[in-house]
């Protein structure tokens, strides 16, 4: 299974419980479809956005940036993106394929 990285910008004024629920929902989507979550990285809460973004009929100037690394099949990534794009707590999200297999990751010395 390939290693993917989910890059996500969520609303800045979220409670800790709401953020926890969003992360749990994202992880369960991967786990329910046979994938494995490698970890989460918090890049920053209430960071200014590079430009004003409109999502769900609202303009945003600040957001919380976070990453999720996971192993799964390509179809799971599409399902995850579709779910997150409908979530009102998410401003932007995208999935990046990091490596094809775990052995290629070891060869290149890629670590997280």
Short mmCIF file of C-alpha atoms in Angstrom, two decimals:
data_model
loop_
_atom_site.label_atom_id
_atom_site.label_comp_id
_atom_site.label_asym_id
_atom_site.label_seq_id
_atom_site.Cartn_x
_atom_site.Cartn_y
_atom_site.Cartn_z
CA UNK A 1 0.00 0.00 0.00
CA UNK A 2 1.30 3.49 -0.80
CA UNK A 3 2.03 6.10 1.85
CA UNK A 4 -0.14 9.22 1.59
CA UNK A 5 -0.06 12.60 3.30
CA UNK A 6 -3.29 14.49 3.92
CA UNK A 7 -2.70 18.24 4.12
CA UNK A 8 -5.61 20.02 5.72
CA UNK A 9 -6.60 23.55 6.75
CA UNK A 10 -9.50 23.68 9.19
CA UNK A 11 -11.33 26.55 10.86
CA UNK A 12 -9.23 28.46 13.35
CA UNK A 13 -11.93 29.07 15.99
CA UNK A 14 -12.71 25.41 16.72
CA UNK A 15 -12.92 23.93 20.19
CA UNK A 16 -10.48 21.21 21.13
CA UNK A 17 -13.31 18.67 21.14
CA UNK A 18 -14.38 19.62 17.63
CA UNK A 19 -10.80 19.33 16.35
CA UNK A 20 -10.42 15.95 18.07
CA UNK A 21 -13.63 14.76 16.41
CA UNK A 22 -12.39 15.88 12.97
CA UNK A 23 -9.07 14.04 13.40
CA UNK A 24 -10.84 10.93 14.68
CA UNK A 25 -13.29 10.98 11.76
CA UNK A 26 -10.40 11.22 9.29
CA UNK A 27 -8.50 8.36 10.93
CA UNK A 28 -11.57 6.11 11.15
CA UNK A 29 -12.28 6.63 7.45
CA UNK A 30 -8.85 5.19 6.65
CA UNK A 31 -9.00 2.41 9.25
CA UNK A 32 -12.48 1.25 8.23
CA UNK A 33 -11.27 0.71 4.67
CA UNK A 34 -8.26 -1.43 5.61
CA UNK A 35 -5.62 1.29 5.84
CA UNK A 36 -3.24 2.25 8.64
CA UNK A 37 -2.69 5.72 10.11
CA UNK A 38 0.95 6.52 10.73
CA UNK A 39 0.48 9.77 12.62
CA UNK A 40 -0.69 13.36 12.82
CA UNK A 41 1.36 16.55 12.71
CA UNK A 42 0.03 19.86 14.02
CA UNK A 43 1.60 22.65 11.97
CA UNK A 44 -0.13 25.48 13.79
CA UNK A 45 -3.42 26.76 15.14
CA UNK A 46 -4.87 30.15 14.19
CA UNK A 47 -2.24 30.80 11.53
CA UNK A 48 -2.92 33.50 8.94
CA UNK A 49 -3.87 32.11 5.53
CA UNK A 50 -1.83 33.21 2.48
CA UNK A 51 -4.96 34.80 1.06
CA UNK A 52 -8.63 35.10 1.99
CA UNK A 53 -10.42 31.80 1.28
CA UNK A 54 -14.11 31.19 0.81
CA UNK A 55 -15.58 27.87 1.89
CA UNK A 56 -19.16 26.92 2.77
CA UNK A 57 -20.38 30.48 2.05
CA UNK A 58 -17.94 32.02 4.54
CA UNK A 59 -14.66 33.94 4.17
CA UNK A 60 -11.66 32.83 6.24
CA UNK A 61 -8.42 34.69 6.99
CA UNK A 62 -6.99 32.31 9.63
CA UNK A 63 -6.87 28.53 9.88
CA UNK A 64 -5.43 25.51 11.68
CA UNK A 65 -2.94 23.55 9.60
CA UNK A 66 -2.41 19.80 10.16
CA UNK A 67 -1.15 16.68 8.38
CA UNK A 68 -2.10 13.02 8.55
CA UNK A 69 0.23 10.30 7.24
CA UNK A 70 -1.42 7.02 6.33
CA UNK A 71 -1.10 3.84 4.26
CA UNK A 72 -4.11 2.88 2.13
CA UNK A 73 -5.33 2.08 -1.35
CA UNK A 74 -6.01 4.96 -3.78
CA UNK A 75 -9.79 4.59 -3.54
CA UNK A 76 -9.69 5.37 0.19
CA UNK A 77 -7.98 8.69 -0.52
CA UNK A 78 -10.85 9.74 -2.78
CA UNK A 79 -13.43 8.77 -0.16
CA UNK A 80 -11.51 10.68 2.53
CA UNK A 81 -11.28 13.81 0.38
CA UNK A 82 -14.98 13.65 -0.50
CA UNK A 83 -15.92 13.42 3.19
CA UNK A 84 -13.63 16.26 4.24
CA UNK A 85 -14.77 18.59 1.46
CA UNK A 86 -18.34 18.27 2.72
CA UNK A 87 -17.35 18.96 6.34
CA UNK A 88 -18.05 22.56 7.37
CA UNK A 89 -15.00 22.59 9.68
CA UNK A 90 -12.57 22.11 6.75
CA UNK A 91 -11.44 25.06 4.62
CA UNK A 92 -9.05 23.23 2.26
CA UNK A 93 -7.61 19.72 2.01
CA UNK A 94 -5.50 17.73 -0.40
CA UNK A 95 -3.79 14.33 -0.54
CA UNK A 96 -0.21 13.82 -1.70
CA UNK A 97 1.30 10.42 -2.51
CA UNK A 98 4.65 10.20 -0.67
CA UNK A 99 5.93 6.74 -1.71
CA UNK A 100 4.63 3.65 -3.45
CA UNK A 101 5.80 1.09 -0.91
CA UNK A 102 7.46 0.88 2.47
CA UNK A 103 10.64 -0.57 0.94
CA UNK A 104 11.06 2.49 -1.32
CA UNK A 105 10.64 4.70 1.73
CA UNK A 106 13.46 2.84 3.50
CA UNK A 107 15.73 3.08 0.42
CA UNK A 108 15.39 6.86 0.15
CA UNK A 109 15.84 7.37 3.91
CA UNK A 110 12.51 9.18 4.20
CA UNK A 111 11.43 9.62 7.83
CA UNK A 112 8.63 11.43 9.59
#
